[in-house]
Short mmCIF file of C-alpha atoms in Angstrom, two decimals:
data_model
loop_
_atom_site.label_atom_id
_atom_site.label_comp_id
_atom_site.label_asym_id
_atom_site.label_seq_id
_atom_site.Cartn_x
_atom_site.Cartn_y
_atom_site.Cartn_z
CA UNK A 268 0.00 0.00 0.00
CA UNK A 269 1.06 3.59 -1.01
CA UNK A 270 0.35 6.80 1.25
CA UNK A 271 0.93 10.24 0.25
CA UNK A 272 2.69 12.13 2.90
CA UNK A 273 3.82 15.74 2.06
CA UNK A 274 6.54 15.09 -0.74
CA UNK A 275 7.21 11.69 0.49
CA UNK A 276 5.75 8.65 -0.86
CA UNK A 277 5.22 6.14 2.16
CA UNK A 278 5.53 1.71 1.42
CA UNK A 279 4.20 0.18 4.41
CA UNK A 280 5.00 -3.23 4.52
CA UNK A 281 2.89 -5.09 6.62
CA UNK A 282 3.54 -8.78 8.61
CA UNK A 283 0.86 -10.67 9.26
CA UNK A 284 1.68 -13.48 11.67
CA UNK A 285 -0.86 -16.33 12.54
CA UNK A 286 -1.09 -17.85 15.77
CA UNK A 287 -2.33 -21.12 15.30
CA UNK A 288 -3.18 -22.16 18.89
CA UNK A 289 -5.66 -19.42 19.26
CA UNK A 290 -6.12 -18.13 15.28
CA UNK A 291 -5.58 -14.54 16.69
CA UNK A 292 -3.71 -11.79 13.79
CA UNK A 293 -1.95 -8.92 14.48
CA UNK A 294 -0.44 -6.36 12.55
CA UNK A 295 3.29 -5.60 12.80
CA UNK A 296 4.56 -2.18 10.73
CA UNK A 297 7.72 -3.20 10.23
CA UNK A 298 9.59 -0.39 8.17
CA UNK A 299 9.00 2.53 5.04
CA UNK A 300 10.86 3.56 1.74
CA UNK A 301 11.49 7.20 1.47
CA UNK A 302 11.05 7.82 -1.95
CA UNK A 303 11.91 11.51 -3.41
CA UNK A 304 9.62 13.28 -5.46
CA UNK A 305 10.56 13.73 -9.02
CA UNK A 306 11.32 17.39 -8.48
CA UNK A 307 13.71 17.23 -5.64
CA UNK A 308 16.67 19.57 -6.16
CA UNK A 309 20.13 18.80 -5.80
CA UNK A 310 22.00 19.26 -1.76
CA UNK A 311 24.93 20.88 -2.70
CA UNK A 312 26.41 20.74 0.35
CA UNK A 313 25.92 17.04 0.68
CA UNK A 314 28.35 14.28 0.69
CA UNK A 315 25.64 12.10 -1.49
CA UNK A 316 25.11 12.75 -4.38
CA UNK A 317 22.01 12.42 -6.09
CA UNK A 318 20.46 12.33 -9.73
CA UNK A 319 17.18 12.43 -10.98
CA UNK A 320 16.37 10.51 -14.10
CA UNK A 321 12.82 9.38 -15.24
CA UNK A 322 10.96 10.78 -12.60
CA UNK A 323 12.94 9.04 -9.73
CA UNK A 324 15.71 9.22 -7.94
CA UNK A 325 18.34 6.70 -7.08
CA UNK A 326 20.99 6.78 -4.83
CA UNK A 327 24.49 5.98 -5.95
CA UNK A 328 25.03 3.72 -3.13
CA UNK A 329 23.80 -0.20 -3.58
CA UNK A 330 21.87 -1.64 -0.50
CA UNK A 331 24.07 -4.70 1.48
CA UNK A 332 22.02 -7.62 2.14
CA UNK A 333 23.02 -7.82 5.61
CA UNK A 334 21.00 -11.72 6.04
CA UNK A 335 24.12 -12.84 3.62
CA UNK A 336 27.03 -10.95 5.03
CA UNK A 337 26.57 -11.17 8.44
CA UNK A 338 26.98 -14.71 10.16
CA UNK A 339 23.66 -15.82 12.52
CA UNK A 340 22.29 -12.49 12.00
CA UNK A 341 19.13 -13.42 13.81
CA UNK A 342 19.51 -15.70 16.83
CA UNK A 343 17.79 -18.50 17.82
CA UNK A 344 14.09 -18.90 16.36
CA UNK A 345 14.43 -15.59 14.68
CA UNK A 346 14.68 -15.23 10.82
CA UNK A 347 16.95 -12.52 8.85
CA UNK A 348 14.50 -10.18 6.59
CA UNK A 349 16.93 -7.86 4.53
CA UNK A 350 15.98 -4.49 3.20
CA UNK A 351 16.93 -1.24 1.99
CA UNK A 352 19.51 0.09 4.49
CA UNK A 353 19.08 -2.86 6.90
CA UNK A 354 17.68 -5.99 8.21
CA UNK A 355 15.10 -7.49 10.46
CA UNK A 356 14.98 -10.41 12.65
CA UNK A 357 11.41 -11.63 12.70
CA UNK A 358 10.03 -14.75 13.63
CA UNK A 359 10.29 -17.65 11.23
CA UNK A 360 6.81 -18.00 10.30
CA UNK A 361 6.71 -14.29 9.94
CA UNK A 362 6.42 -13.14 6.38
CA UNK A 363 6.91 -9.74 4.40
CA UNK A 364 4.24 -9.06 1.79
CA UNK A 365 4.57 -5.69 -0.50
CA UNK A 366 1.37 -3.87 -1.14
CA UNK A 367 1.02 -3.36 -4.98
CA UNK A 368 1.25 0.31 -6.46
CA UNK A 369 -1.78 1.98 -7.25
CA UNK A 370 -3.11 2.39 -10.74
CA UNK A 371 -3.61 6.09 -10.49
CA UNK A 372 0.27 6.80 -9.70
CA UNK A 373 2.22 6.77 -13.29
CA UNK A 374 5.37 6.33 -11.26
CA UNK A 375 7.35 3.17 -12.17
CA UNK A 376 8.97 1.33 -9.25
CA UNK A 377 12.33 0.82 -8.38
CA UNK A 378 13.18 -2.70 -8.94
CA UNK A 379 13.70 -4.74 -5.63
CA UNK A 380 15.68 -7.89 -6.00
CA UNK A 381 14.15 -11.31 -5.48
CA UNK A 382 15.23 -12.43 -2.37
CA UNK A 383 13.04 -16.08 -0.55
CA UNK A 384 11.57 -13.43 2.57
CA UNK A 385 9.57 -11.97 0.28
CA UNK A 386 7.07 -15.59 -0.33
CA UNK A 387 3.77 -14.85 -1.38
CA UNK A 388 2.40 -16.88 1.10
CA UNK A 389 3.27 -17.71 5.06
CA UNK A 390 5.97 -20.22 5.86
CA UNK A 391 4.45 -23.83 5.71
CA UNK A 392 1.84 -22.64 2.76
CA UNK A 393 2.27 -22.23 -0.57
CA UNK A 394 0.79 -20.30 -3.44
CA UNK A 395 -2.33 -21.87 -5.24
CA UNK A 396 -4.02 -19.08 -7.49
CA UNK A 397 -5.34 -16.54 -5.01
CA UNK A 398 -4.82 -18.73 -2.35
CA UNK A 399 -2.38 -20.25 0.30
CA UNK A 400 -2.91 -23.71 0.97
CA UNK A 401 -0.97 -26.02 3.46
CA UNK A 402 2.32 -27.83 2.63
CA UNK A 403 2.27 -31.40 3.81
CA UNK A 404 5.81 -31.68 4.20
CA UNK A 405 4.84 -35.53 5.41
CA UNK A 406 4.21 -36.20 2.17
CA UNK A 407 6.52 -34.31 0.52
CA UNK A 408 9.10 -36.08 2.73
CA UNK A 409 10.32 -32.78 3.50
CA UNK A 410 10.32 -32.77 7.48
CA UNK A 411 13.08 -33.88 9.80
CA UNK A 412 11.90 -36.16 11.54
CA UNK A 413 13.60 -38.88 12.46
CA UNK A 414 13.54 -42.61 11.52
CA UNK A 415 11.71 -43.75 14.41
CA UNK A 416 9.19 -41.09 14.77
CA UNK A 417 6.51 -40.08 12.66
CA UNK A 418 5.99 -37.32 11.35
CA UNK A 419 2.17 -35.36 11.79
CA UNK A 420 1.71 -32.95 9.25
CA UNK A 421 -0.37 -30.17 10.73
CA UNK A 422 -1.65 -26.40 9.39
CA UNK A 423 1.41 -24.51 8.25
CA UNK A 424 3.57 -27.41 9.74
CA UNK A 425 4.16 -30.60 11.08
CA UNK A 426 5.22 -32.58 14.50
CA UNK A 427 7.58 -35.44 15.24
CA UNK A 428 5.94 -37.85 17.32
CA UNK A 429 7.37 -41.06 18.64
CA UNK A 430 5.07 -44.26 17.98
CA UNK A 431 3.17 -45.53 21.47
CA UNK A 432 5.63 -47.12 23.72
CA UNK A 433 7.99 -45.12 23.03
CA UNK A 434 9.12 -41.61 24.82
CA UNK A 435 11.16 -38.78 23.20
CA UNK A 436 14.72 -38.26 25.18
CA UNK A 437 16.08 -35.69 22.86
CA UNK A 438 15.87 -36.25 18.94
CA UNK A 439 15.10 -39.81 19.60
CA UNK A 440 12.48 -41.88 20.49
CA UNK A 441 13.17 -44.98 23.25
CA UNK A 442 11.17 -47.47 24.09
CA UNK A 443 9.20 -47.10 27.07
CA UNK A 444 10.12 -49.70 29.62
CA UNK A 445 6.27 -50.45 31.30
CA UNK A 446 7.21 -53.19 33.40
CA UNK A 447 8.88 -51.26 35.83
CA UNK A 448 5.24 -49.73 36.47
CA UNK A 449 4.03 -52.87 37.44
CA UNK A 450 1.07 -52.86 35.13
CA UNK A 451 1.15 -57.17 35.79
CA UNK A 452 -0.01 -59.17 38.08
CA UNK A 453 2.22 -61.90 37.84
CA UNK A 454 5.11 -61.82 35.70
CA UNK A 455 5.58 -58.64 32.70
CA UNK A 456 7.49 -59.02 29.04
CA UNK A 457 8.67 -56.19 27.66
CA UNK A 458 8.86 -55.53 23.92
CA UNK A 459 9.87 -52.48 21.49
CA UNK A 460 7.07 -50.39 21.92
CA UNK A 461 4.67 -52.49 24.42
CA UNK A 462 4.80 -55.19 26.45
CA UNK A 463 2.52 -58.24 27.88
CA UNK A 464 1.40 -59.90 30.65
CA UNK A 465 1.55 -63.44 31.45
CA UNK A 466 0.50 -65.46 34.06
CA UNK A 467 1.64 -68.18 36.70
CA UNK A 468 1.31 -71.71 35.42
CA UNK A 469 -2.74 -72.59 36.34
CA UNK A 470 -3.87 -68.96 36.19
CA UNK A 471 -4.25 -67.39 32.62
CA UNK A 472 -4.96 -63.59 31.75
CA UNK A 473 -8.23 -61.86 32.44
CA UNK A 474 -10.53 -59.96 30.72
CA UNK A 475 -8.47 -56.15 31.31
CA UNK A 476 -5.15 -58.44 30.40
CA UNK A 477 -3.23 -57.44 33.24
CA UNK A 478 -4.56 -59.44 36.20
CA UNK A 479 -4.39 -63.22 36.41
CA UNK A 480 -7.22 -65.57 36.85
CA UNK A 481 -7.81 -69.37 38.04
CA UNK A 482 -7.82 -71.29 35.21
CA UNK A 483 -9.84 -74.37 35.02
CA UNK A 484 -7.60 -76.40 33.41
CA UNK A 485 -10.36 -79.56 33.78
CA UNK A 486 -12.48 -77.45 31.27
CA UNK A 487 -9.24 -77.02 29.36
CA UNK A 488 -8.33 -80.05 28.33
CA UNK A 489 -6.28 -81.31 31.15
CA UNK A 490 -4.68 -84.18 30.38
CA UNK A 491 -6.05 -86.48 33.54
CA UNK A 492 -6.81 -90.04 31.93
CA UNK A 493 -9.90 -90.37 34.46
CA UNK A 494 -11.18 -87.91 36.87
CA UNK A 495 -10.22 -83.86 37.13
CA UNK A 496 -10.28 -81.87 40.38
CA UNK A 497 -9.57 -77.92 39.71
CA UNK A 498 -8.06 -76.51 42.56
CA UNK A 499 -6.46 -72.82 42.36
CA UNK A 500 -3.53 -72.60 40.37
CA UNK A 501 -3.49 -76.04 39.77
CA UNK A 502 -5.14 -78.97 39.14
CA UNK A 503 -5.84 -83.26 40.77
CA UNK A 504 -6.16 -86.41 38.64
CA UNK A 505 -7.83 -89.29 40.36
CA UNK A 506 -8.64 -92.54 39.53
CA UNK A 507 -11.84 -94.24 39.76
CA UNK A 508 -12.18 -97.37 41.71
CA UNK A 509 -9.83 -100.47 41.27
CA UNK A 510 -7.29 -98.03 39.53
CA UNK A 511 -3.87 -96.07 40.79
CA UNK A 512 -3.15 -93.23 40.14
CA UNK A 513 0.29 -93.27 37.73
CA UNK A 514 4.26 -91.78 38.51
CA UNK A 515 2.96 -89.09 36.27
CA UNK A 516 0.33 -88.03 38.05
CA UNK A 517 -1.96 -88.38 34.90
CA UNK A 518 -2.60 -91.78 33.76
CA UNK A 519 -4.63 -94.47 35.71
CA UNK A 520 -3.36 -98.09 36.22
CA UNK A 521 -5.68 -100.98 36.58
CA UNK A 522 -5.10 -102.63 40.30
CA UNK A 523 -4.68 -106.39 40.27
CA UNK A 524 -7.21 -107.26 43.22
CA UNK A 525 -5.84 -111.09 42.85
CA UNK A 526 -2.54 -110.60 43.66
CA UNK A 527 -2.79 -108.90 46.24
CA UNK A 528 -4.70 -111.52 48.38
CA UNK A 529 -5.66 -115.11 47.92
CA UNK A 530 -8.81 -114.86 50.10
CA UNK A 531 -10.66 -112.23 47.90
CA UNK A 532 -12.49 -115.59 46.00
CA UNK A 533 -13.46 -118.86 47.21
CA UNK A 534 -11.80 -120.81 44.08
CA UNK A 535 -9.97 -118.55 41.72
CA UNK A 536 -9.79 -114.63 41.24
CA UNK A 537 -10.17 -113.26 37.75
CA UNK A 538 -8.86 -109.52 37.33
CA UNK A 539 -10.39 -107.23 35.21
CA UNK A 540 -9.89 -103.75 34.09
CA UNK A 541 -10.77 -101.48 37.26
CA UNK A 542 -12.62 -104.65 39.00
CA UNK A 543 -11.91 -108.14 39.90
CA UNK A 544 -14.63 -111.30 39.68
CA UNK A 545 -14.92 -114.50 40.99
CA UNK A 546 -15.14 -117.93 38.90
CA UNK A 547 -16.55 -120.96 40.23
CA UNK A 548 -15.52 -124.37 38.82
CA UNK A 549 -17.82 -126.80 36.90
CA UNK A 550 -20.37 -127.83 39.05
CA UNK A 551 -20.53 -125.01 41.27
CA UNK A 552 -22.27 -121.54 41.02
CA UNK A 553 -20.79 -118.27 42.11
CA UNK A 554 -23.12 -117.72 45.55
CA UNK A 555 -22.64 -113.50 46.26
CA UNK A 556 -19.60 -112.08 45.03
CA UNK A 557 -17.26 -114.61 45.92
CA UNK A 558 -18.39 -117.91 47.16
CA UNK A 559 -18.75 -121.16 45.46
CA UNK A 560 -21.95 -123.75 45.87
CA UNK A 561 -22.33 -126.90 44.68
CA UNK A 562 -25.03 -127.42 42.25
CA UNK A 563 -27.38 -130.49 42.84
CA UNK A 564 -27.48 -132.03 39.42
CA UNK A 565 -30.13 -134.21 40.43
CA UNK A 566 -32.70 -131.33 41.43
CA UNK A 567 -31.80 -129.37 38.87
CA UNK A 568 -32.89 -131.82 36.47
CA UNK A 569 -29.80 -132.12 34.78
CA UNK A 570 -28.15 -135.18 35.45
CA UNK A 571 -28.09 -137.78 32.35
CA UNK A 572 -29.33 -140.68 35.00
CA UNK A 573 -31.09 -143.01 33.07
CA UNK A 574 -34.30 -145.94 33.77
CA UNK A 575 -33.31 -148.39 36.37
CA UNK A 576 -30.28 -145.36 37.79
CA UNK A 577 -30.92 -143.33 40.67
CA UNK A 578 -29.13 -139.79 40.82
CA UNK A 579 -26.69 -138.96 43.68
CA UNK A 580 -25.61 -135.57 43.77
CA UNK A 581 -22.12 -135.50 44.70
CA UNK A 582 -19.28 -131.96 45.08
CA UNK A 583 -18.70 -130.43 41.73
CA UNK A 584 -20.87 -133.05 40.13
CA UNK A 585 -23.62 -136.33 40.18
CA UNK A 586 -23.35 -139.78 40.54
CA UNK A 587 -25.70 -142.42 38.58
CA UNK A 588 -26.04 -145.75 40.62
CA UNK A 589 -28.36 -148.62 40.12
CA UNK A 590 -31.62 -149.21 41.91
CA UNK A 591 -31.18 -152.28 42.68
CA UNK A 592 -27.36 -152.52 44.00
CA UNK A 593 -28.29 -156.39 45.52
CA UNK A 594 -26.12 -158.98 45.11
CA UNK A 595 -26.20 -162.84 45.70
CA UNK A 596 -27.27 -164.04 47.97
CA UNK A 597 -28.99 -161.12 48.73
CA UNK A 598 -32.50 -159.64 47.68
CA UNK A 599 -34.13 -156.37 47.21
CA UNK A 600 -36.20 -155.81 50.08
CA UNK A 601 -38.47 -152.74 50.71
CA UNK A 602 -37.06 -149.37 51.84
CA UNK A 603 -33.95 -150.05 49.47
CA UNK A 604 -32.66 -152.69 51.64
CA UNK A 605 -30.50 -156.15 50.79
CA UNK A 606 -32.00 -158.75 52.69
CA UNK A 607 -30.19 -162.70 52.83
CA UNK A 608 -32.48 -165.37 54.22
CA UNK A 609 -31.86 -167.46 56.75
CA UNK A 610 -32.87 -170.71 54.67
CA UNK A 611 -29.98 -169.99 52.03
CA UNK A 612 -26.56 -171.69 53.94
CA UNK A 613 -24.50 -169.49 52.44
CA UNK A 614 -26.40 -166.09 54.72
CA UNK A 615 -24.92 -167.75 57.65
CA UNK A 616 -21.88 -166.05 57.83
CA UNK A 617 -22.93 -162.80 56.10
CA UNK A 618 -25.18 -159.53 58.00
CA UNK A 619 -28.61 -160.01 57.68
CA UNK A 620 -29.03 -156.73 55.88
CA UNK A 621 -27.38 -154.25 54.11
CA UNK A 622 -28.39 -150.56 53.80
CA UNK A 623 -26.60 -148.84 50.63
CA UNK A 624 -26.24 -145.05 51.80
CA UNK A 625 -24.18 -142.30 49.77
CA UNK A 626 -22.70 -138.71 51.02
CA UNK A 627 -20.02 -136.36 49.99
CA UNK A 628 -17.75 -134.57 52.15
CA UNK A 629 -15.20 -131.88 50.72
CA UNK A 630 -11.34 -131.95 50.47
CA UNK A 631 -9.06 -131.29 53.19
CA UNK A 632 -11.66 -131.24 56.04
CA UNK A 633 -10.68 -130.43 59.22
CA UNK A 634 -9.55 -133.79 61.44
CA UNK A 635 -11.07 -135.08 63.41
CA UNK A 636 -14.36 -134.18 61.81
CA UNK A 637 -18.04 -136.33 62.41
CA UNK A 638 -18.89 -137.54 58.96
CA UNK A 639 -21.78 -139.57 59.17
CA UNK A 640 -24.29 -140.68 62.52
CA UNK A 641 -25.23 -144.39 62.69
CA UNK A 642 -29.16 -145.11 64.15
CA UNK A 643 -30.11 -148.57 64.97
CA UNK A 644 -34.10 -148.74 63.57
CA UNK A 645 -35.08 -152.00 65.39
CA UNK A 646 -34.31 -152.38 68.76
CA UNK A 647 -34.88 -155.69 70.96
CA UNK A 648 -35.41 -156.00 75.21
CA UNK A 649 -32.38 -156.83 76.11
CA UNK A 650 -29.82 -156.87 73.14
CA UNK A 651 -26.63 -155.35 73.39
CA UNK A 652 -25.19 -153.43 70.22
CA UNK A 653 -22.19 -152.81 69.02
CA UNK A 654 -20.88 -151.46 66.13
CA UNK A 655 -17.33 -151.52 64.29
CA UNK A 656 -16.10 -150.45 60.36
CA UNK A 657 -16.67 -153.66 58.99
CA UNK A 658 -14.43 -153.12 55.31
CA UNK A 659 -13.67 -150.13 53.31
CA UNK A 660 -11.44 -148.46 55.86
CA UNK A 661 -7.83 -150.34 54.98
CA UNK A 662 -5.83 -147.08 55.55
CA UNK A 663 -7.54 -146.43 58.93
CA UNK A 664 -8.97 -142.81 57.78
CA UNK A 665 -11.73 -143.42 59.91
CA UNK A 666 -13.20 -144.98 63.30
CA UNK A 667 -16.25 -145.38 65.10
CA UNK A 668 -16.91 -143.50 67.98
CA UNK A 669 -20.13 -145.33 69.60
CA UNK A 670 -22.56 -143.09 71.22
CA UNK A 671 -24.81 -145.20 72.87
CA UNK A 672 -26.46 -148.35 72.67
CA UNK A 673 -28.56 -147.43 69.64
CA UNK A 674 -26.06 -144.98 67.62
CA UNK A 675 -22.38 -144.36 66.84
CA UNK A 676 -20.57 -141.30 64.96
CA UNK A 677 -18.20 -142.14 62.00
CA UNK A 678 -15.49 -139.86 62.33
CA UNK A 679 -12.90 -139.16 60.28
CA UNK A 680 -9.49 -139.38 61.85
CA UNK A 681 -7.24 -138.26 58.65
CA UNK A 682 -7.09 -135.22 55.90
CA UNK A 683 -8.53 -136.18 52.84
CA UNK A 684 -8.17 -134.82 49.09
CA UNK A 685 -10.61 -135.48 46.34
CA UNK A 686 -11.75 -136.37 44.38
CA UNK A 687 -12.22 -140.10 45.99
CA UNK A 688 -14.49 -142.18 46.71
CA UNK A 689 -14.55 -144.34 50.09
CA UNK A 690 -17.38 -147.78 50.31
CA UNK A 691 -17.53 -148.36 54.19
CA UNK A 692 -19.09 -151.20 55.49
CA UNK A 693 -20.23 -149.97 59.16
CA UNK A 694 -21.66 -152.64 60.88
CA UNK A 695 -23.59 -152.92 63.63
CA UNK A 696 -24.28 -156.36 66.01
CA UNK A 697 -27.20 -157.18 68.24
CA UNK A 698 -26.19 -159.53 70.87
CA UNK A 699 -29.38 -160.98 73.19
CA UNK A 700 -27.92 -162.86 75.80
CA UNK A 701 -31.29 -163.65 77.18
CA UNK A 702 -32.57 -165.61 73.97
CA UNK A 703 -28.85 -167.02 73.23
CA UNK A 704 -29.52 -164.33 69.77
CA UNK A 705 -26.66 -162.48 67.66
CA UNK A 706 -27.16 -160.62 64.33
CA UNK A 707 -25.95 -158.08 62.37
CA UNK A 708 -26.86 -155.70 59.63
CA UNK A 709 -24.63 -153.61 57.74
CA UNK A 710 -24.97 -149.81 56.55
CA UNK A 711 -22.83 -149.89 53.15
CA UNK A 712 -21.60 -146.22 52.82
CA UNK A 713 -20.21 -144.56 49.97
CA UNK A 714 -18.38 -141.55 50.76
CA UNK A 715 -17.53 -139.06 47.71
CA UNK A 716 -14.79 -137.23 48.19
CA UNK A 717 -14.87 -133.71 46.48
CA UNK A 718 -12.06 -131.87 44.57
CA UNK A 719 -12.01 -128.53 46.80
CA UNK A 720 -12.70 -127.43 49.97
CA UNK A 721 -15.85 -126.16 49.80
#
């Protein structure tokens, strides 16, 4: 802009300077050309000379750019702005704009050299038709920012940030250690530019990732090969029943019940995986858990016993005998009894009767042991009877042990072992001293003797 002032033609050059942080403008005057008007006369008595030619006058003396000559002119944030006769030291977003000459004044110019302080537009702008628009020295790659900060390209400028994690210690940017904070709860990893939390074996991370919760490591997949307690921090493997728990702590080993005790069945102990049964042999049934019973072929129904055979159930199995076990001289009888009359010669010397009678006893009995009870049926006034093993017994594994007058016990006197089988001959003899009368009848007993002991 141009102002008439007497005979002196005033340039105001005017700095505008924008605060960004509050977008508030003020107007700095910051110096004039004295121009002479085209009739000024000649100072005689000056040193300088002057001459007028084409309406202006000139001086003979060039201007010094001071901003070139002089070393750090301007200190410190403060840019060099040269001009006629001196220099300024503005701020460097400060810029000098010229105000154009008026149309109505004829008088040319004088030339002012191109010099970079006199930018059309502010520092951090540049010139777009009418306009100032913003430089994005980002972009342009024209910033100095560092490599490990990043550059934020702002209005008329830019910043130098350092990514998160990291803090700015003069032009660089070091990772922030944020362990030492104790953001964790159990144990803290730092990393370039972060860090992480992890937890304690049997906890894992929660929700905020910092603190540490129980983990349920049976929902988890814990590797227990049976049963999974959680418990905090940690987890239990158990076992179910009839296994052990493993050196590992995770696998389950099946417990072999039958070696551990011979007792736990009556015969023979059969493990199985977790469990242990019992096995009978043939001819037996498993009674509860672990006992053995004989099974009576003959009730049962079956026995292979056949017309004419009667069925004698026996330990661990059946016998099939004949009806009619008489032999010469004797006959069948009623009551299944072996009868030799008195008119055959031969009966003489021979019981008057025999009585066939079967049992079984089982293996290794306890001795001595009562095996079988001897009852005289018919009893005469006055007899006397006696009774005595009459064959069967060579080995002496039994004797008679006479109770009273009418009945003995058979008793066995050794250990047995089946399976055996014993025919006893236990006689008894009626003496009747009154009618000058002996007899005898005999009670023929087969004894089976079973493979076990029970």
């Amino acid at each position: 802009m141009r102002i008439l002032f007497g005979k002196l033609y005033i340039y105001i050059y005017i700095y505008i300077h924008t605060v960004y942080a509050d977008d508030l403008f003020w107007l700095i005057f910051v110096f004039f050309y004295v121009y002479l008007s085209d009739s000024s006369p000649k100072n005689e008595n000056s040193d300088i000379q002057m001459t007028c030619k084409a309406k202006f006058c000139s001086l003979f003396y060039l201007d010094i750019n001071e901003c070139e000559t002089i070393q750090q002119a301007c200190q410190g944030e403060m840019k060099c702005f040269n001009h006629y006769g001196g220099y300024l030291c503005l701020p460097r977003s400060a810029s000098v704009i010229t105000a154009p000459e008026s149309s109505s004044q004829s008088e040319p110019s004088m030339p002012v050299e191109s010099n970079e302080a006199f930018n059309p537009c502010p520092v951090g702008y540049r010139a777009q038709g009418d306009t100032c628009v913003d430089i994005d020295e980002c972009e342009l790659d024209t910033h100095d920012c560092q490599p490990s900060q990043e550059c934020i390209n702002t209005v008329g400028t830019y910043t130098c940030q350092c990514p998160d994690g990291y803090s700015k210690i003069g032009i660089e940017c070091v990772d922030i250690d944020e362990c030492r904070y104790r953001y964790c709860q159990h144990r803290c990893v730092n990393v370039p530019g972060s860090f992480s939390c992890e937890c304690e074996p049997g906890f894992q991370l929660a929700g905020n990732n910092r603190s540490c919760v129980d983990a349920n490591e049976c929902e988890m997949g814990a590797p227990c090969q049976q049963r999974c307690y959680n418990s905090f921090g940690t987890f239990l493997c158990r076992c179910d029943q009839g296994y052990d728990l493993g050196p590992d702590g995770y696998s389950c080993n099946d417990i072999d019940e039958c070696s551990y005790s011979s007792f736990l069945c009556q015969f023979q102990c059969v493990n199985e995986p977790g469990r242990f049964s019992c096995v009978c042999p043939e001819g037996y049934e498993l009674v509860g858990t672990r006992l053995c019973q004989d099974v009576n072929e003959c009730e049962t129904g079956v026995h292979q016993c056949g017309e004419g055979q009667v069925c004698v159930n026996i330990h661990g199995g059946h016998k099939c005998v004949s009806s009619n076990r008489c032999q010469e001289p004797y006959i069948q009888v009623p009551e299944n009894r072996c009868a030799c009359p008195v008119v055959k010669p031969e009966c003489r010397d021979l019981p008057f009767s025999i009585v066939h009678r079967y049992m079984s006893i089982t293996s290794e009995r306890s001795v001595p042991s009562d095996v079988f009870q001897i009852q005289a049926t018919s009893v005469y006034p006055g007899s006397y009877n006696s009774f005595r093993i009459r064959s069967g017994d060579e080995n002496e594994e039994f004797y008679i042990r006479q109770i009273n007058n009418i009945s003995a016990m058979l008793v066995l006197a050794r250990a047995v072992t089946g399976p055996k089988e014993y025919v006893l001959d236990l006689e008894m003899v009626s003496v009747n001293p009154l009618m000058n009368y002996q007899t005898s009848s005999v009670l023929r007993l087969s004894i089976y003797v079973g493979p076990h002991a029970f």
